CSV table of C-alpha atoms in Angstrom, one decimal:
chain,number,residue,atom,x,y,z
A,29,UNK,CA,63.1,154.3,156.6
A,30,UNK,CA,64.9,156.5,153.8
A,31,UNK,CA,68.2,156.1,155.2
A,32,UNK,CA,67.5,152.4,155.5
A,33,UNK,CA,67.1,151.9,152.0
A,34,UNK,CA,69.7,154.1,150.9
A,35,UNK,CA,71.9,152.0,153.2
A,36,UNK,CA,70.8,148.3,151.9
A,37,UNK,CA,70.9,149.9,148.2
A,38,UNK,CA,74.6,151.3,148.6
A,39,UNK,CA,75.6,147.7,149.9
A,40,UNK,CA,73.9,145.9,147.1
A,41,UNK,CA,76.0,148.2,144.8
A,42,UNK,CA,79.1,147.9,146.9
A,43,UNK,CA,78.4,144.0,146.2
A,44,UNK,CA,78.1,144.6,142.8
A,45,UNK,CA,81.2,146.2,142.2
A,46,UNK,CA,83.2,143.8,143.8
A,47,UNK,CA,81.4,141.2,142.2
A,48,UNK,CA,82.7,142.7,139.0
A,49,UNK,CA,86.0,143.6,140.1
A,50,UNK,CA,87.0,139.7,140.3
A,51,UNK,CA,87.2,139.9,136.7
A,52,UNK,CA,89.1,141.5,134.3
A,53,UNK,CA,87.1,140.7,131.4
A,54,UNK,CA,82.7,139.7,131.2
A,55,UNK,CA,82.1,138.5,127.6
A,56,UNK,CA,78.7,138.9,125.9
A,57,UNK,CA,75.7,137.3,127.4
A,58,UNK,CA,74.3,134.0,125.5
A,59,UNK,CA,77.5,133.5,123.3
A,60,UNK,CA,78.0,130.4,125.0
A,61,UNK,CA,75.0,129.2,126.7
A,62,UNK,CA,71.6,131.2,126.9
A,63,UNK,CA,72.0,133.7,129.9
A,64,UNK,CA,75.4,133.0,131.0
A,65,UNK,CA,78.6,134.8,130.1
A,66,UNK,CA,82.1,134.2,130.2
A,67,UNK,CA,84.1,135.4,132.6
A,68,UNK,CA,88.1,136.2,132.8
A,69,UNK,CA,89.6,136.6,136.2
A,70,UNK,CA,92.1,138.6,137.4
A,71,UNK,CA,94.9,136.0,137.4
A,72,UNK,CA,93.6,134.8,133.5
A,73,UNK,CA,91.3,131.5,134.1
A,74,UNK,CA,88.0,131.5,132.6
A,75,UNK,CA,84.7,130.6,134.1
A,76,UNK,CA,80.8,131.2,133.3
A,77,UNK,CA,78.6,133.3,135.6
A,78,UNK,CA,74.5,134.3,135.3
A,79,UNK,CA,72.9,137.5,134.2
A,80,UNK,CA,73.1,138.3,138.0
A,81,UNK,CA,76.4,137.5,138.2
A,82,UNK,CA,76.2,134.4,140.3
A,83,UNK,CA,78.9,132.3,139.3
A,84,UNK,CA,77.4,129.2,137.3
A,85,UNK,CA,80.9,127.7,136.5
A,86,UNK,CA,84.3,128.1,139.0
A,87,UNK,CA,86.9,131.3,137.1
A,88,UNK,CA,89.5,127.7,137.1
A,89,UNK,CA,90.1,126.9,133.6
A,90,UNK,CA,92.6,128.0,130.9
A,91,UNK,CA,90.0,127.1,128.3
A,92,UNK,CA,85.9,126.8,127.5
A,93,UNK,CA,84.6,126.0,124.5
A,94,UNK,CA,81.2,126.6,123.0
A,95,UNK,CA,78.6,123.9,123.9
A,96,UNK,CA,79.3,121.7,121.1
A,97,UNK,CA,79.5,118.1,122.0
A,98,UNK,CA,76.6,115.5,122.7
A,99,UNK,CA,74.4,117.5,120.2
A,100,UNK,CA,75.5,120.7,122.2
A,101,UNK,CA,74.9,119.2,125.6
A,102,UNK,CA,78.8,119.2,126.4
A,103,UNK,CA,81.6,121.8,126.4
A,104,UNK,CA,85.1,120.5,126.2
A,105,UNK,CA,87.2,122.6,129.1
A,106,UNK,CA,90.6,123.0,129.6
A,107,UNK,CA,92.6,123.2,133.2
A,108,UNK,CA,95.1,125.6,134.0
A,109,UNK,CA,98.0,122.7,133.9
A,110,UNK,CA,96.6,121.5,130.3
A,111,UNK,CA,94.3,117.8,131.3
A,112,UNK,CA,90.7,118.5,129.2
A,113,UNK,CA,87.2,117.3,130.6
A,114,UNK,CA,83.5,118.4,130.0
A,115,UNK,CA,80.7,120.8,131.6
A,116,UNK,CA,77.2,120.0,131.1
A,117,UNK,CA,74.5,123.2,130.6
A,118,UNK,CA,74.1,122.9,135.1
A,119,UNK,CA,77.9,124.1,134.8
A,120,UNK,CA,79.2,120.4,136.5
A,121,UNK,CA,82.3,119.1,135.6
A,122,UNK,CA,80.7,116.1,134.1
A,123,UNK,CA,83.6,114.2,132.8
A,124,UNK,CA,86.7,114.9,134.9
A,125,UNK,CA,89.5,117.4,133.2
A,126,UNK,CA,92.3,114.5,133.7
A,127,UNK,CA,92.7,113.7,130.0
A,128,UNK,CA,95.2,114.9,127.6
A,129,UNK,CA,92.6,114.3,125.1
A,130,UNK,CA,88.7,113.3,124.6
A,131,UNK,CA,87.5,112.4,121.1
A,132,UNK,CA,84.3,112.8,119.8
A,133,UNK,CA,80.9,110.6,121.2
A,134,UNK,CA,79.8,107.7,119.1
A,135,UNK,CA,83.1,107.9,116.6
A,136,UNK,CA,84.1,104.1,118.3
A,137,UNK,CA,80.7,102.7,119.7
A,138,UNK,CA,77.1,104.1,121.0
A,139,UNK,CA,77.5,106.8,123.1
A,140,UNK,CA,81.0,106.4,124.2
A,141,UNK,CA,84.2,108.3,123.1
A,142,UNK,CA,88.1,107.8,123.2
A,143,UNK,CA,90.1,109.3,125.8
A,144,UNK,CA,93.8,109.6,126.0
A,145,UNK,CA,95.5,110.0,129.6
A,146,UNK,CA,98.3,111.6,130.5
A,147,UNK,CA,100.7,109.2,130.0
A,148,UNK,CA,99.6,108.0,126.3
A,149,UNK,CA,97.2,105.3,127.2
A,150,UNK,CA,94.1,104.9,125.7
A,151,UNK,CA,90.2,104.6,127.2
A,152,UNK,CA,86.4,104.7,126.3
A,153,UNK,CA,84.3,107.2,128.5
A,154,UNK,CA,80.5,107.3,128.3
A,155,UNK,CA,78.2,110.7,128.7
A,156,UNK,CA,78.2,110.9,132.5
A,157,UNK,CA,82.4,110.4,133.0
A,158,UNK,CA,82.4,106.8,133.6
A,159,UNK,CA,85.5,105.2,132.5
A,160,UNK,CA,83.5,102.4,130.8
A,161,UNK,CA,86.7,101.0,128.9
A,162,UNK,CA,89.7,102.2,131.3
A,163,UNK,CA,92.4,103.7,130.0
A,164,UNK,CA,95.1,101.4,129.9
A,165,UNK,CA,95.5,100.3,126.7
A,166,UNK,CA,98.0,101.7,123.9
A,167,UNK,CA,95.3,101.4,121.6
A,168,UNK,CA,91.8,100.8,121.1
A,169,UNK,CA,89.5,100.1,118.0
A,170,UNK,CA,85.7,100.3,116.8
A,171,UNK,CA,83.2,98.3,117.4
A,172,UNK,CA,81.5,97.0,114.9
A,173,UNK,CA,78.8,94.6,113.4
A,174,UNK,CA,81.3,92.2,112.5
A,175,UNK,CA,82.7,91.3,116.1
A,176,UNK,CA,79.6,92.0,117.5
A,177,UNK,CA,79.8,94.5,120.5
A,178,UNK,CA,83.5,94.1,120.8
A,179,UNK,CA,86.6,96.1,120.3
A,180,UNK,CA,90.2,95.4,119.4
A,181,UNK,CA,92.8,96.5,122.3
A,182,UNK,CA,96.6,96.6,122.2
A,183,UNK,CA,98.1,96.5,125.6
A,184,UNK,CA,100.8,99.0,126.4
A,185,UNK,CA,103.1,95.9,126.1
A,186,UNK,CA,102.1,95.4,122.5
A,187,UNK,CA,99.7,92.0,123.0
A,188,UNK,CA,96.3,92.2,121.7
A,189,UNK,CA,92.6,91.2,123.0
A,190,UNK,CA,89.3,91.9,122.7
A,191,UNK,CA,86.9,93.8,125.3
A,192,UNK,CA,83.0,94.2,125.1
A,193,UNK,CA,81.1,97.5,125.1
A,194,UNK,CA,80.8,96.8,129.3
A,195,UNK,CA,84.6,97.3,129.4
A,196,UNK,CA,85.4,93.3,130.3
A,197,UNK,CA,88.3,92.1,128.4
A,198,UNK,CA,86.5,89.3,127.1
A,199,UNK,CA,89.7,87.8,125.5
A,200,UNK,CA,92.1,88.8,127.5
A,201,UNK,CA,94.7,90.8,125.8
A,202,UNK,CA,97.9,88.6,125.5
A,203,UNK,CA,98.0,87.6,122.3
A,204,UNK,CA,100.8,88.7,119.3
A,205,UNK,CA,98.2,89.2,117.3
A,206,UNK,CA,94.2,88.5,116.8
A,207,UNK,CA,92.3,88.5,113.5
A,208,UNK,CA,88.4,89.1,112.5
A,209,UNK,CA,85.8,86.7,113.4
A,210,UNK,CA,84.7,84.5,110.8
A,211,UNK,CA,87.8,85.3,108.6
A,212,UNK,CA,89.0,81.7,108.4
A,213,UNK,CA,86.5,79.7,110.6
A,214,UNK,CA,82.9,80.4,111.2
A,215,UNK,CA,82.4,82.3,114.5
A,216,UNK,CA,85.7,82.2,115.8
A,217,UNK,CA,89.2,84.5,115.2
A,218,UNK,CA,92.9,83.9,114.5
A,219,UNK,CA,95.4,84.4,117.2
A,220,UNK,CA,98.7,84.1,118.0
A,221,UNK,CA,100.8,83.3,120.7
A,222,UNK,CA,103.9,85.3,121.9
A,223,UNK,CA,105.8,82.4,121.2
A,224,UNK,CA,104.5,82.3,117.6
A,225,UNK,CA,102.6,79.4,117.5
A,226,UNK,CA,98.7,79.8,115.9
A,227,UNK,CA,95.0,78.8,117.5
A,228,UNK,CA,90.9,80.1,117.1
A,229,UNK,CA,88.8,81.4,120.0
A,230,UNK,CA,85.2,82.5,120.1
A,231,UNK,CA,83.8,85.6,121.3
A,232,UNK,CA,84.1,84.7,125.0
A,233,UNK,CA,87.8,83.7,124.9
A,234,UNK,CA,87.3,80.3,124.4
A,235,UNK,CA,90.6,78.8,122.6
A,236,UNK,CA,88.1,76.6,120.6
A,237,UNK,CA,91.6,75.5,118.5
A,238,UNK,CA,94.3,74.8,121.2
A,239,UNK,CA,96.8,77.9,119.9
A,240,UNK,CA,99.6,75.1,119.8
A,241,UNK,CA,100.1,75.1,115.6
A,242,UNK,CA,102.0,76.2,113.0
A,243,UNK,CA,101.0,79.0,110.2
A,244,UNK,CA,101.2,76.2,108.0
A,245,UNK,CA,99.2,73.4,109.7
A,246,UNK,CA,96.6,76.2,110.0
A,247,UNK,CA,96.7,76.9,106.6
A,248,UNK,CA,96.0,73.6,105.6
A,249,UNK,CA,93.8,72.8,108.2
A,250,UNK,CA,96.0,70.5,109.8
A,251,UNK,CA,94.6,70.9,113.4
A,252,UNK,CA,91.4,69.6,116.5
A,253,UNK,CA,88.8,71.7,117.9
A,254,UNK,CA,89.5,71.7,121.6
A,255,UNK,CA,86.3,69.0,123.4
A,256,UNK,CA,84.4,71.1,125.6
């Protein structure tokens, strides 16, 4: 029975040391998340493992950060070809690393933040990955009180539109330019065609004023609501 034990101990520690010998470095215990430490592996990516040295998240990332985003519920990683995503406190890739960049939640609208691909475009992300706003745009604004739950978008040909906080381009983005809501008229925004020509829509794309007039006949008023 000794020589049993002895056996089963010296494979545990055989284990053991080849547990550790996947890594060239073990940081401290709790500096990133209670009971975990960071780990280094032997070709340089980093990864998290347990106090019994269980590995909590895969040695595949150039980068970890501390658990800082979502009120510390997030940590923004890194992948060994340079894309960024996010771990959650389980040690789940919770939000892809696909994106050359991620923003910070809430900056733009309730519990979503900006993401930038890796070819320049730009999307909106909630907590759990979900591409809520997808990223396709060359740039996106805030939502605010103003508009209402929607957000200004420039297309990656330059047009502009609005989308809501579901992601549905509730005026569809084809426009020169769009102004505010209740800048001029009462509910309603400026836009402009690509041909240069001026109209009003509401906040579900309506063209309430046909887009068929001139800066100057919308100055002075000079134009029909469209009958519905």
């Amino acid at each position: 029975m000794r020589k049993l034990l002895n056996f089963i101990l010296l494979i545990l520690s055989s284990i053991a040391v080849y547990s550790q010998s996947d890594y060239r470095k073990i940081y401290e215990y709790g500096e990133y998340q209670e009971n975990w430490a960071k780990v280094k592996s032997i070709t340089g990516e980093y990864g998290m493992i347990d106090r019994n040295g269980n590995p909590i998240v895969p040695a595949v990332y150039k980068k970890i950060e501390k658990f800082t985003r979502d009120n510390g519920n997030l940590a923004l990683v890194k992948s060994i070809t340079g894309e960024y995503g996010m771990i959650d406190k389980s040690g789940k890739e919770i939000i892809p690393a696909k994106y050359s960049k991620i923003g910070t939640f809430n900056e733009l609208g309730e519990g979503l933040a900006l993401v930038k691909s890796v070819v320049g475009t730009y999307g909106l992300i909630d907590k759990n990955g979900k591409e809520v706003i997808p990223a396709e745009y060359s740039k996106i604004g805030k939502f605010n009180e103003i508009e209402r739950g929607l957000a200004l978008v420039k297309s990656i040909v330059g047009t502009y539109g609005y989308v809501n906080e579901n992601g549905n381009e509730v005026i569809p983005a084809n426009y020169s330019k769009v102004g505010r809501f209740n800048e001029i008229e009462e509910g309603l925004a400026l836009v402009k065609t690509v041909v240069g020509t001026y109209g009003f829509v509401d906040k579900k794309g309506n063209e309430i004023i046909e887009p068929i007039y001139s800066l100057k006949q919308i100055e002075s008023k000079q134009y029909k609501t469209v009958e519905k």
